[in-house]
PDB file of C-alpha atoms in Angstrom:
ATOM      1  CA  MET A   1      -4.525-113.299 -27.102  1.00 44.00           C
ATOM      2  CA  SER A   2      -0.490-112.401 -27.629  1.00 45.00           C
ATOM      3  CA  ASN A   3       1.335-112.748 -30.859  1.00 48.00           C
ATOM      4  CA  GLY A   4       4.446-113.462 -29.306  1.00 50.00           C
ATOM      5  CA  SER A   5       5.586-109.742 -29.396  1.00 57.00           C
ATOM      6  CA  SER A   6       6.280-108.008 -26.083  1.00 72.00           C
ATOM      7  CA  LYS A   7       2.884-106.539 -26.590  1.00 84.00           C
ATOM      8  CA  PRO A   8      -0.517-108.132 -25.184  1.00 89.00           C
ATOM      9  CA  SER A   9      -3.635-107.468 -26.966  1.00 91.00           C
ATOM     10  CA  ASP A  10      -6.884-105.520 -26.015  1.00 93.00           C
ATOM     11  CA  ALA A  11      -8.205-109.124 -24.875  1.00 92.00           C
ATOM     12  CA  GLU A  12      -5.775-110.116 -23.100  1.00 93.00           C
ATOM     13  CA  ILE A  13      -5.376-107.066 -21.399  1.00 94.00           C
ATOM     14  CA  VAL A  14      -8.806-106.594 -19.890  1.00 93.00           C
ATOM     15  CA  ARG A  15      -8.988-110.007 -18.718  1.00 91.00           C
ATOM     16  CA  ARG A  16      -5.709-109.144 -16.664  1.00 93.00           C
ATOM     17  CA  VAL A  17      -7.641-106.322 -15.297  1.00 93.00           C
ATOM     18  CA  ILE A  18     -10.696-108.314 -14.474  1.00 90.00           C
ATOM     19  CA  GLY A  19      -8.834-110.662 -12.845  1.00 89.00           C
ATOM     20  CA  GLY A  20      -7.746-107.783 -10.193  1.00 89.00           C
ATOM     21  CA  GLU A  21      -4.275-106.135 -12.297  1.00 92.00           C
ATOM     22  CA  ILE A  22      -5.592-102.757 -11.994  1.00 93.00           C
ATOM     23  CA  ASN A  23      -2.300-101.461 -13.265  1.00 94.00           C
ATOM     24  CA  ALA A  24      -2.349-103.543 -16.564  1.00 95.00           C
ATOM     25  CA  PHE A  25      -6.067-100.553 -17.370  1.00 96.00           C
ATOM     26  CA  GLU A  26      -3.163 -98.041 -17.822  1.00 95.00           C
ATOM     27  CA  SER A  27      -2.329 -99.842 -21.109  1.00 95.00           C
ATOM     28  CA  LEU A  28      -5.441 -99.491 -22.244  1.00 96.00           C
ATOM     29  CA  LEU A  29      -5.336 -95.689 -21.462  1.00 96.00           C
ATOM     30  CA  LEU A  30      -2.009 -95.235 -23.108  1.00 95.00           C
ATOM     31  CA  ARG A  31      -3.109 -96.511 -26.128  1.00 96.00           C
ATOM     32  CA  TYR A  32      -6.306 -95.148 -26.508  1.00 96.00           C
ATOM     33  CA  LYS A  33      -6.569 -91.636 -25.212  1.00 95.00           C
ATOM     34  CA  SER A  34      -6.357 -89.970 -28.082  1.00 94.00           C
ATOM     35  CA  HIS A  35      -9.289 -91.577 -29.418  1.00 95.00           C
ATOM     36  CA  VAL A  36     -11.515 -91.333 -26.820  1.00 96.00           C
ATOM     37  CA  LEU A  37      -9.916 -87.474 -26.527  1.00 95.00           C
ATOM     38  CA  GLU A  38     -10.653 -87.168 -30.858  1.00 93.00           C
ATOM     39  CA  VAL A  39     -14.310 -88.464 -30.088  1.00 95.00           C
ATOM     40  CA  VAL A  40     -15.390 -87.000 -27.267  1.00 95.00           C
ATOM     41  CA  LYS A  41     -13.699 -83.530 -28.556  1.00 94.00           C
ATOM     42  CA  ARG A  42     -17.063 -83.167 -31.120  1.00 92.00           C
ATOM     43  CA  HIS A  43     -19.305 -83.911 -28.720  1.00 94.00           C
ATOM     44  CA  VAL A  44     -18.625 -81.378 -25.741  1.00 94.00           C
ATOM     45  CA  PRO A  45     -17.611 -78.013 -25.559  1.00 92.00           C
ATOM     46  CA  TYR A  46     -13.372 -77.564 -25.464  1.00 91.00           C
ATOM     47  CA  ASN A  47     -13.291 -77.185 -21.371  1.00 92.00           C
ATOM     48  CA  GLU A  48     -15.253 -80.082 -20.405  1.00 94.00           C
ATOM     49  CA  VAL A  49     -13.022 -82.648 -22.648  1.00 95.00           C
ATOM     50  CA  GLU A  50     -11.127 -83.731 -19.888  1.00 95.00           C
ATOM     51  CA  GLU A  51     -13.191 -84.535 -17.359  1.00 96.00           C
ATOM     52  CA  THR A  52     -15.517 -86.349 -20.009  1.00 97.00           C
ATOM     53  CA  ALA A  53     -12.448 -88.086 -21.372  1.00 97.00           C
ATOM     54  CA  HIS A  54     -11.467 -88.681 -17.310  1.00 97.00           C
ATOM     55  CA  ASP A  55     -15.241 -90.269 -17.094  1.00 97.00           C
ATOM     56  CA  VAL A  56     -15.167 -92.250 -20.387  1.00 97.00           C
ATOM     57  CA  PHE A  57     -12.504 -94.294 -19.221  1.00 97.00           C
ATOM     58  CA  VAL A  58     -13.722 -94.895 -15.812  1.00 96.00           C
ATOM     59  CA  ARG A  59     -16.980 -95.714 -17.057  1.00 95.00           C
ATOM     60  CA  ALA A  60     -14.802 -98.142 -19.422  1.00 96.00           C
ATOM     61  CA  TYR A  61     -13.365 -99.766 -16.086  1.00 95.00           C
ATOM     62  CA  LEU A  62     -16.220-100.386 -14.794  1.00 92.00           C
ATOM     63  CA  SER A  63     -17.988-101.919 -17.267  1.00 91.00           C
ATOM     64  CA  LEU A  64     -14.957-104.224 -18.601  1.00 91.00           C
ATOM     65  CA  PRO A  65     -16.857-107.452 -17.468  1.00 88.00           C
ATOM     66  CA  THR A  66     -19.350-106.477 -20.002  1.00 86.00           C
ATOM     67  CA  PHE A  67     -17.172-106.351 -22.591  1.00 89.00           C
ATOM     68  CA  LYS A  68     -17.192-108.911 -25.187  1.00 85.00           C
ATOM     69  CA  GLU A  69     -15.116-109.776 -27.631  1.00 80.00           C
ATOM     70  CA  ARG A  70     -17.204-110.047 -30.590  1.00 82.00           C
ATOM     71  CA  SER A  71     -16.470-106.705 -31.317  1.00 85.00           C
ATOM     72  CA  SER A  72     -13.120-104.874 -31.067  1.00 93.00           C
ATOM     73  CA  PHE A  73     -12.455-102.764 -27.828  1.00 95.00           C
ATOM     74  CA  LYS A  74     -11.630 -99.535 -29.587  1.00 95.00           C
ATOM     75  CA  GLN A  75     -15.292-100.134 -31.297  1.00 94.00           C
ATOM     76  CA  TRP A  76     -16.509-100.942 -27.397  1.00 95.00           C
ATOM     77  CA  LEU A  77     -15.214 -98.058 -26.140  1.00 96.00           C
ATOM     78  CA  SER A  78     -16.239 -95.602 -28.760  1.00 96.00           C
ATOM     79  CA  THR A  79     -19.473 -96.490 -27.579  1.00 96.00           C
ATOM     80  CA  ILE A  80     -18.982 -95.701 -23.958  1.00 96.00           C
ATOM     81  CA  ALA A  81     -17.446 -92.113 -24.627  1.00 97.00           C
ATOM     82  CA  VAL A  82     -20.837 -91.194 -27.134  1.00 97.00           C
ATOM     83  CA  ARG A  83     -23.079 -92.304 -24.604  1.00 96.00           C
ATOM     84  CA  THR A  84     -20.902 -90.268 -22.066  1.00 97.00           C
ATOM     85  CA  CYS A  85     -21.507 -87.382 -23.714  1.00 97.00           C
ATOM     86  CA  TYR A  86     -24.969 -88.209 -24.264  1.00 96.00           C
ATOM     87  CA  ASP A  87     -25.400 -88.433 -20.220  1.00 96.00           C
ATOM     88  CA  PHE A  88     -22.881 -85.153 -19.939  1.00 96.00           C
ATOM     89  CA  TRP A  89     -25.539 -83.100 -22.428  1.00 95.00           C
ATOM     90  CA  ARG A  90     -28.667 -84.981 -20.429  1.00 94.00           C
ATOM     91  CA  LYS A  91     -27.519 -83.611 -17.105  1.00 93.00           C
ATOM     92  CA  ARG A  92     -26.659 -80.280 -18.515  1.00 91.00           C
ATOM     93  CA  TYR A  93     -30.062 -80.008 -20.117  1.00 88.00           C
ATOM     94  CA  ARG A  94     -31.935 -80.571 -16.880  1.00 83.00           C
ATOM     95  CA  SER A  95     -30.258 -77.699 -15.016  1.00 80.00           C
ATOM     96  CA  ARG A  96     -30.277 -74.943 -17.486  1.00 75.00           C
ATOM     97  CA  GLU A  97     -31.678 -72.214 -16.001  1.00 63.00           C
ATOM     98  CA  VAL A  98     -30.650 -68.982 -18.031  1.00 56.00           C
ATOM     99  CA  PRO A  99     -32.783 -68.378 -20.938  1.00 55.00           C
ATOM    100  CA  MET A 100     -30.237 -68.273 -24.457  1.00 62.00           C
ATOM    101  CA  SER A 101     -29.629 -65.405 -26.018  1.00 66.00           C
ATOM    102  CA  SER A 102     -30.882 -64.486 -29.815  1.00 70.00           C
ATOM    103  CA  LEU A 103     -28.351 -65.114 -32.981  1.00 70.00           C
ATOM    104  CA  ALA A 104     -25.741 -62.017 -33.496  1.00 73.00           C
ATOM    105  CA  GLU A 105     -26.278 -60.085 -36.062  1.00 73.00           C
ATOM    106  CA  GLU A 106     -22.796 -60.656 -37.533  1.00 73.00           C
ATOM    107  CA  HIS A 107     -24.148 -64.803 -37.364  1.00 74.00           C
ATOM    108  CA  HIS A 108     -26.996 -63.602 -39.673  1.00 73.00           C
ATOM    109  CA  GLU A 109     -25.096 -61.675 -41.830  1.00 75.00           C
ATOM    110  CA  TRP A 110     -22.728 -64.441 -42.490  1.00 75.00           C
ATOM    111  CA  LEU A 111     -25.484 -67.247 -43.050  1.00 74.00           C
ATOM    112  CA  GLU A 112     -27.176 -64.880 -45.271  1.00 76.00           C
ATOM    113  CA  LYS A 113     -24.384 -64.788 -47.469  1.00 74.00           C
ATOM    114  CA  VAL A 114     -23.937 -68.257 -47.011  1.00 71.00           C
ATOM    115  CA  VAL A 115     -27.806 -69.077 -48.146  1.00 71.00           C
ATOM    116  CA  SER A 116     -27.407 -66.435 -51.107  1.00 72.00           C
ATOM    117  CA  ASN A 117     -24.921 -68.758 -52.740  1.00 64.00           C
ATOM    118  CA  ARG A 118     -23.301 -66.134 -54.941  1.00 65.00           C
ATOM    119  CA  PRO A 119     -20.223 -67.089 -57.175  1.00 62.00           C
ATOM    120  CA  GLY A 120     -17.085 -66.450 -56.245  1.00 59.00           C
ATOM    121  CA  GLN A 121     -17.557 -65.943 -52.787  1.00 63.00           C
ATOM    122  CA  SER A 122     -15.255 -68.064 -50.484  1.00 65.00           C
ATOM    123  CA  PHE A 123     -16.118 -69.172 -46.857  1.00 63.00           C
ATOM    124  CA  THR A 124     -13.048 -70.935 -46.375  1.00 65.00           C
ATOM    125  CA  ASP A 125     -10.876 -68.296 -43.924  1.00 70.00           C
ATOM    126  CA  ARG A 126     -10.802 -68.476 -40.580  1.00 70.00           C
ATOM    127  CA  ASP A 127     -13.175 -66.663 -39.569  1.00 74.00           C
ATOM    128  CA  SER A 128     -16.286 -67.933 -42.159  1.00 76.00           C
ATOM    129  CA  GLN A 129     -14.769 -70.992 -39.976  1.00 77.00           C
ATOM    130  CA  LYS A 130     -15.330 -69.747 -36.479  1.00 81.00           C
ATOM    131  CA  LYS A 131     -18.831 -68.205 -36.946  1.00 82.00           C
ATOM    132  CA  ALA A 132     -19.463 -71.331 -38.557  1.00 84.00           C
ATOM    133  CA  GLY A 133     -18.243 -73.063 -35.440  1.00 85.00           C
ATOM    134  CA  GLU A 134     -20.239 -70.575 -33.270  1.00 86.00           C
ATOM    135  CA  LEU A 135     -23.632 -70.307 -35.514  1.00 87.00           C
ATOM    136  CA  LEU A 136     -22.927 -74.407 -35.081  1.00 89.00           C
ATOM    137  CA  ASP A 137     -22.758 -74.234 -31.147  1.00 88.00           C
ATOM    138  CA  TRP A 138     -25.263 -71.921 -30.674  1.00 88.00           C
ATOM    139  CA  ALA A 139     -27.849 -73.992 -32.758  1.00 89.00           C
ATOM    140  CA  LEU A 140     -27.080 -77.460 -31.048  1.00 91.00           C
ATOM    141  CA  ASP A 141     -27.421 -75.353 -27.602  1.00 89.00           C
ATOM    142  CA  ARG A 142     -31.119 -75.442 -28.769  1.00 89.00           C
ATOM    143  CA  LEU A 143     -31.727 -79.058 -29.397  1.00 92.00           C
ATOM    144  CA  SER A 144     -32.962 -81.551 -26.858  1.00 93.00           C
ATOM    145  CA  PRO A 145     -29.407 -83.549 -26.443  1.00 94.00           C
ATOM    146  CA  GLY A 146     -30.735 -86.903 -28.008  1.00 95.00           C
ATOM    147  CA  ASP A 147     -31.638 -84.680 -31.230  1.00 95.00           C
ATOM    148  CA  ARG A 148     -28.163 -83.076 -31.102  1.00 95.00           C
ATOM    149  CA  MET A 149     -26.246 -86.344 -30.810  1.00 96.00           C
ATOM    150  CA  VAL A 150     -28.253 -87.936 -33.163  1.00 96.00           C
ATOM    151  CA  LEU A 151     -27.170 -84.766 -35.166  1.00 94.00           C
ATOM    152  CA  GLU A 152     -24.015 -84.525 -35.058  1.00 94.00           C
ATOM    153  CA  LEU A 153     -23.646 -88.523 -35.219  1.00 96.00           C
ATOM    154  CA  VAL A 154     -25.433 -88.439 -38.626  1.00 95.00           C
ATOM    155  CA  TYR A 155     -25.976 -85.250 -40.243  1.00 91.00           C
ATOM    156  CA  LEU A 156     -22.091 -83.800 -39.267  1.00 92.00           C
ATOM    157  CA  GLU A 157     -20.433 -86.955 -39.193  1.00 92.00           C
ATOM    158  CA  GLY A 158     -21.988 -88.872 -41.332  1.00 91.00           C
ATOM    159  CA  LEU A 159     -22.556 -92.294 -39.816  1.00 95.00           C
ATOM    160  CA  SER A 160     -25.306 -94.498 -41.226  1.00 95.00           C
ATOM    161  CA  GLY A 161     -28.572 -95.029 -39.032  1.00 94.00           C
ATOM    162  CA  ARG A 162     -27.451 -98.661 -38.325  1.00 95.00           C
ATOM    163  CA  GLU A 163     -24.221 -96.663 -36.848  1.00 95.00           C
ATOM    164  CA  ALA A 164     -25.120 -94.221 -35.004  1.00 96.00           C
ATOM    165  CA  ALA A 165     -28.064 -97.011 -33.427  1.00 95.00           C
ATOM    166  CA  ASP A 166     -25.422 -98.845 -32.014  1.00 93.00           C
ATOM    167  CA  LEU A 167     -23.151 -96.260 -30.671  1.00 94.00           C
ATOM    168  CA  LEU A 168     -25.883 -94.320 -28.910  1.00 95.00           C
ATOM    169  CA  GLY A 169     -28.404 -97.848 -28.110  1.00 92.00           C
ATOM    170  CA  TRP A 170     -31.240 -96.986 -29.964  1.00 93.00           C
ATOM    171  CA  SER A 171     -32.582 -98.694 -32.639  1.00 93.00           C
ATOM    172  CA  VAL A 172     -32.099 -97.659 -36.230  1.00 94.00           C
ATOM    173  CA  ALA A 173     -35.642 -96.937 -36.562  1.00 94.00           C
ATOM    174  CA  ASN A 174     -35.469 -93.908 -33.398  1.00 94.00           C
ATOM    175  CA  VAL A 175     -32.427 -92.796 -35.122  1.00 95.00           C
ATOM    176  CA  LYS A 176     -33.979 -92.342 -38.127  1.00 95.00           C
ATOM    177  CA  VAL A 177     -36.826 -90.743 -36.959  1.00 95.00           C
ATOM    178  CA  ARG A 178     -35.145 -88.564 -34.995  1.00 94.00           C
ATOM    179  CA  SER A 179     -32.352 -87.499 -37.488  1.00 94.00           C
ATOM    180  CA  LEU A 180     -35.267 -86.522 -39.423  1.00 93.00           C
ATOM    181  CA  ARG A 181     -36.887 -84.563 -36.822  1.00 94.00           C
ATOM    182  CA  ALA A 182     -33.319 -82.598 -36.153  1.00 93.00           C
ATOM    183  CA  ARG A 183     -32.308 -81.869 -39.092  1.00 92.00           C
ATOM    184  CA  LYS A 184     -36.003 -79.983 -39.302  1.00 92.00           C
ATOM    185  CA  LYS A 185     -35.198 -78.119 -35.986  1.00 92.00           C
ATOM    186  CA  LEU A 186     -31.962 -76.891 -37.290  1.00 89.00           C
ATOM    187  CA  ARG A 187     -33.551 -75.418 -40.649  1.00 87.00           C
ATOM    188  CA  ASP A 188     -35.946 -73.811 -38.575  1.00 87.00           C
ATOM    189  CA  LEU A 189     -33.523 -72.834 -36.556  1.00 85.00           C
ATOM    190  CA  LEU A 190     -30.938 -71.153 -39.369  1.00 82.00           C
ATOM    191  CA  ALA A 191     -34.014 -69.996 -41.585  1.00 76.00           C
TER     192      ALA A 191
ATOM    193  CA  MET B   1     -33.317 -64.207 -46.412  1.00 46.00           C
ATOM    194  CA  LYS B   2     -33.118 -66.890 -48.724  1.00 49.00           C
ATOM    195  CA  SER B   3     -35.054 -69.952 -47.307  1.00 51.00           C
ATOM    196  CA  LEU B   4     -33.630 -72.301 -45.725  1.00 54.00           C
ATOM    197  CA  LYS B   5     -36.821 -75.439 -46.070  1.00 51.00           C
ATOM    198  CA  LYS B   6     -34.155 -77.447 -48.005  1.00 52.00           C
ATOM    199  CA  ASP B   7     -30.717 -78.835 -47.158  1.00 54.00           C
ATOM    200  CA  ASN B   8     -28.032 -75.826 -48.740  1.00 73.00           C
ATOM    201  CA  THR B   9     -25.252 -77.846 -49.723  1.00 79.00           C
ATOM    202  CA  ARG B  10     -22.773 -75.032 -48.581  1.00 78.00           C
ATOM    203  CA  LEU B  11     -23.933 -74.133 -45.641  1.00 82.00           C
ATOM    204  CA  LYS B  12     -23.793 -77.833 -44.507  1.00 85.00           C
ATOM    205  CA  GLU B  13     -20.042 -78.545 -45.906  1.00 84.00           C
ATOM    206  CA  LEU B  14     -19.234 -75.128 -43.343  1.00 85.00           C
ATOM    207  CA  LEU B  15     -21.004 -76.486 -40.805  1.00 87.00           C
ATOM    208  CA  MET B  16     -19.637 -79.872 -41.121  1.00 89.00           C
ATOM    209  CA  ARG B  17     -15.785 -78.513 -41.500  1.00 86.00           C
ATOM    210  CA  ALA B  18     -16.729 -76.432 -38.695  1.00 86.00           C
ATOM    211  CA  TYR B  19     -17.283 -79.465 -36.649  1.00 89.00           C
ATOM    212  CA  ARG B  20     -14.734 -81.833 -37.568  1.00 86.00           C
ATOM    213  CA  GLU B  21     -12.123 -78.867 -37.075  1.00 83.00           C
ATOM    214  CA  LYS B  22     -12.772 -78.623 -33.647  1.00 83.00           C
ATOM    215  CA  GLU B  23     -10.012 -78.163 -31.539  1.00 81.00           C
ATOM    216  CA  ARG B  24      -8.598 -80.920 -29.479  1.00 79.00           C
ATOM    217  CA  PRO B  25      -7.164 -80.492 -26.077  1.00 82.00           C
ATOM    218  CA  GLU B  26      -3.954 -82.338 -25.218  1.00 84.00           C
ATOM    219  CA  VAL B  27      -3.645 -84.118 -22.005  1.00 88.00           C
ATOM    220  CA  ASP B  28      -0.869 -84.048 -20.193  1.00 89.00           C
ATOM    221  CA  GLU B  29       0.733 -86.938 -17.684  1.00 91.00           C
ATOM    222  CA  LEU B  30      -1.125 -85.987 -15.156  1.00 94.00           C
ATOM    223  CA  TRP B  31      -4.317 -86.171 -16.358  1.00 95.00           C
ATOM    224  CA  GLN B  32      -3.373 -89.891 -16.789  1.00 94.00           C
ATOM    225  CA  MET B  33      -2.636 -90.341 -13.447  1.00 95.00           C
ATOM    226  CA  ARG B  34      -5.663 -88.640 -11.911  1.00 96.00           C
ATOM    227  CA  VAL B  35      -7.575 -90.686 -14.341  1.00 96.00           C
ATOM    228  CA  MET B  36      -5.680 -93.920 -12.883  1.00 96.00           C
ATOM    229  CA  SER B  37      -5.517 -92.682  -9.345  1.00 96.00           C
ATOM    230  CA  HIS B  38      -9.532 -92.481  -9.625  1.00 96.00           C
ATOM    231  CA  ILE B  39      -9.139 -96.336 -11.104  1.00 95.00           C
ATOM    232  CA  ARG B  40      -6.876 -97.717  -8.870  1.00 94.00           C
ATOM    233  CA  SER B  41      -9.489 -95.913  -5.671  1.00 93.00           C
ATOM    234  CA  LEU B  42     -12.431 -98.188  -7.313  1.00 91.00           C
ATOM    235  CA  GLY B  43     -10.403-101.168  -6.331  1.00 89.00           C
ATOM    236  CA  PRO B  44     -10.074-104.148  -8.391  1.00 88.00           C
ATOM    237  CA  ILE B  45     -13.687-105.361 -10.564  1.00 82.00           C
ATOM    238  CA  THR B  46     -15.188-107.870  -8.138  1.00 69.00           C
ATOM    239  CA  SER B  47     -16.637-111.172  -9.464  1.00 57.00           C
ATOM    240  CA  ARG B  48     -19.518-110.000  -7.735  1.00 56.00           C
ATOM    241  CA  GLY B  49     -20.158-106.832  -9.354  1.00 63.00           C
ATOM    242  CA  ARG B  50     -19.381-108.558 -12.475  1.00 64.00           C
ATOM    243  CA  TYR B  51     -22.512-111.104 -12.283  1.00 69.00           C
ATOM    244  CA  PHE B  52     -24.826-107.915 -10.629  1.00 69.00           C
ATOM    245  CA  MET B  53     -23.273-106.014 -13.994  1.00 69.00           C
ATOM    246  CA  LEU B  54     -24.585-109.272 -16.238  1.00 70.00           C
ATOM    247  CA  LEU B  55     -27.753-109.847 -14.280  1.00 74.00           C
ATOM    248  CA  GLU B  56     -28.498-105.812 -14.487  1.00 73.00           C
ATOM    249  CA  GLN B  57     -28.305-106.404 -18.511  1.00 71.00           C
ATOM    250  CA  SER B  58     -30.169-109.398 -18.374  1.00 76.00           C
ATOM    251  CA  VAL B  59     -32.999-107.586 -16.375  1.00 81.00           C
ATOM    252  CA  TRP B  60     -33.160-104.532 -18.861  1.00 80.00           C
ATOM    253  CA  ARG B  61     -33.213-107.276 -22.342  1.00 79.00           C
ATOM    254  CA  LEU B  62     -36.339-109.095 -20.066  1.00 85.00           C
ATOM    255  CA  THR B  63     -38.245-105.707 -19.222  1.00 88.00           C
ATOM    256  CA  PRO B  64     -39.847-105.780 -23.559  1.00 88.00           C
ATOM    257  CA  VAL B  65     -41.304-109.434 -22.234  1.00 90.00           C
ATOM    258  CA  THR B  66     -42.434-108.332 -18.921  1.00 91.00           C
ATOM    259  CA  CYS B  67     -44.127-105.115 -19.927  1.00 93.00           C
ATOM    260  CA  LEU B  68     -46.015-107.476 -23.522  1.00 93.00           C
ATOM    261  CA  LEU B  69     -46.605-109.925 -20.329  1.00 94.00           C
ATOM    262  CA  ILE B  70     -48.007-107.622 -18.605  1.00 94.00           C
ATOM    263  CA  LEU B  71     -50.208-105.641 -20.876  1.00 94.00           C
ATOM    264  CA  VAL B  72     -51.380-109.619 -22.131  1.00 93.00           C
ATOM    265  CA  LEU B  73     -52.807-110.417 -19.159  1.00 91.00           C
ATOM    266  CA  ALA B  74     -54.721-106.907 -18.312  1.00 88.00           C
ATOM    267  CA  ALA B  75     -56.168-107.857 -21.478  1.00 88.00           C
ATOM    268  CA  LEU B  76     -57.002-110.883 -20.574  1.00 86.00           C
ATOM    269  CA  LEU B  77     -58.495-109.698 -16.728  1.00 82.00           C
ATOM    270  CA  ILE B  78     -60.340-107.154 -18.657  1.00 81.00           C
ATOM    271  CA  LYS B  79     -61.299-109.504 -21.204  1.00 80.00           C
ATOM    272  CA  LEU B  80     -62.858-112.533 -18.674  1.00 79.00           C
ATOM    273  CA  ASP B  81     -64.739-109.518 -16.320  1.00 73.00           C
ATOM    274  CA  PHE B  82     -62.446-109.897 -13.108  1.00 69.00           C
ATOM    275  CA  ILE B  83     -62.991-107.455 -10.657  1.00 72.00           C
ATOM    276  CA  PRO B  84     -60.700-108.027  -7.406  1.00 71.00           C
ATOM    277  CA  ASP B  85     -62.959-106.828  -4.442  1.00 72.00           C
ATOM    278  CA  TYR B  86     -65.952-108.510  -6.485  1.00 72.00           C
ATOM    279  CA  GLU B  87     -64.555-111.672  -6.278  1.00 70.00           C
ATOM    280  CA  MET B  88     -63.248-112.047  -3.458  1.00 70.00           C
ATOM    281  CA  VAL B  89     -67.010-111.321  -2.066  1.00 73.00           C
ATOM    282  CA  LYS B  90     -68.664-113.442  -3.862  1.00 71.00           C
ATOM    283  CA  LEU B  91     -65.582-116.052  -2.634  1.00 68.00           C
ATOM    284  CA  PHE B  92     -67.406-115.450   1.033  1.00 66.00           C
ATOM    285  CA  ILE B  93     -71.203-115.186  -0.378  1.00 69.00           C
ATOM    286  CA  ASP B  94     -70.395-118.534  -1.909  1.00 68.00           C
ATOM    287  CA  ASP B  95     -68.814-120.141   1.002  1.00 63.00           C
ATOM    288  CA  PRO B  96     -71.294-120.160   4.071  1.00 59.00           C
ATOM    289  CA  VAL B  97     -68.863-120.928   6.783  1.00 58.00           C
ATOM    290  CA  GLU B  98     -66.582-118.290   5.315  1.00 57.00           C
ATOM    291  CA  PHE B  99     -69.362-115.919   5.225  1.00 56.00           C
ATOM    292  CA  THR B 100     -70.455-116.689   9.374  1.00 60.00           C
ATOM    293  CA  PHE B 101     -66.582-115.812   9.925  1.00 58.00           C
ATOM    294  CA  VAL B 102     -67.330-113.048   8.348  1.00 58.00           C
ATOM    295  CA  GLN B 103     -69.797-112.120   9.652  1.00 61.00           C
ATOM    296  CA  TRP B 104     -68.618-112.629  13.328  1.00 58.00           C
ATOM    297  CA  PHE B 105     -66.059-109.791  12.283  1.00 59.00           C
ATOM    298  CA  GLY B 106     -69.193-107.769  10.874  1.00 57.00           C
ATOM    299  CA  LEU B 107     -66.970-107.253   7.619  1.00 55.00           C
TER     300      LEU B 107
END
């Protein structure tokens, strides 16, 4: 409900959109585009973020009737964003044809330095961060879409099993089992 | 290389930082207009679509119950030794009128 100010609540806008006022959806788009981009950029490649965020809003619009005011609109939209990213990887995984390249020598060396854990060695420079990013992308590309998503949410974002399960629409047990397996796969890939 | 059989804390920290600090593209007004134009082209969410969506949700919710029911019925049929073809023939043979009818047609 509106709190007397000119800014309507999310639930109120949702009701207006469902009532046929399509243009009201633009307020939700303006309000949450940064949040959606923030979620999407973590899960899909840089050049696919815009397109995927576009898909998230279209999917959210079509799913508006299923929005229940029990949770916040932001939370509901995050769920849609995560599931759209998951679908992105599922689609990409199905159409994958090219055999994947092995890890470059420079990444091997960098990984060895990190793992050897020599005292006084710093990895905070830009080059090190770039290598970590490339290594992470390389490893994640070798995982199945499900393993990838669960690893990103639980291992890299630090979400609990329950939170990840809610976002992915899986059971908590499934998230826990897959998370363990995915972590083992990641370790094997980097070993 | 030192084994990675256990989680390496330093490596984990570096990977987490690289993951969090991924660059985010800035979207312009054109992107926003494209999204809204796509949404307008879809038209209003009709109540029919709304009910269909709710029905679809209910169907998926009922799926585990349906599967369980199928399994229970299958188990029951196996336990009762129910074979449909055999039961059908038995039914015809037990009933003389039907049996004659079956004979006429050479079945």
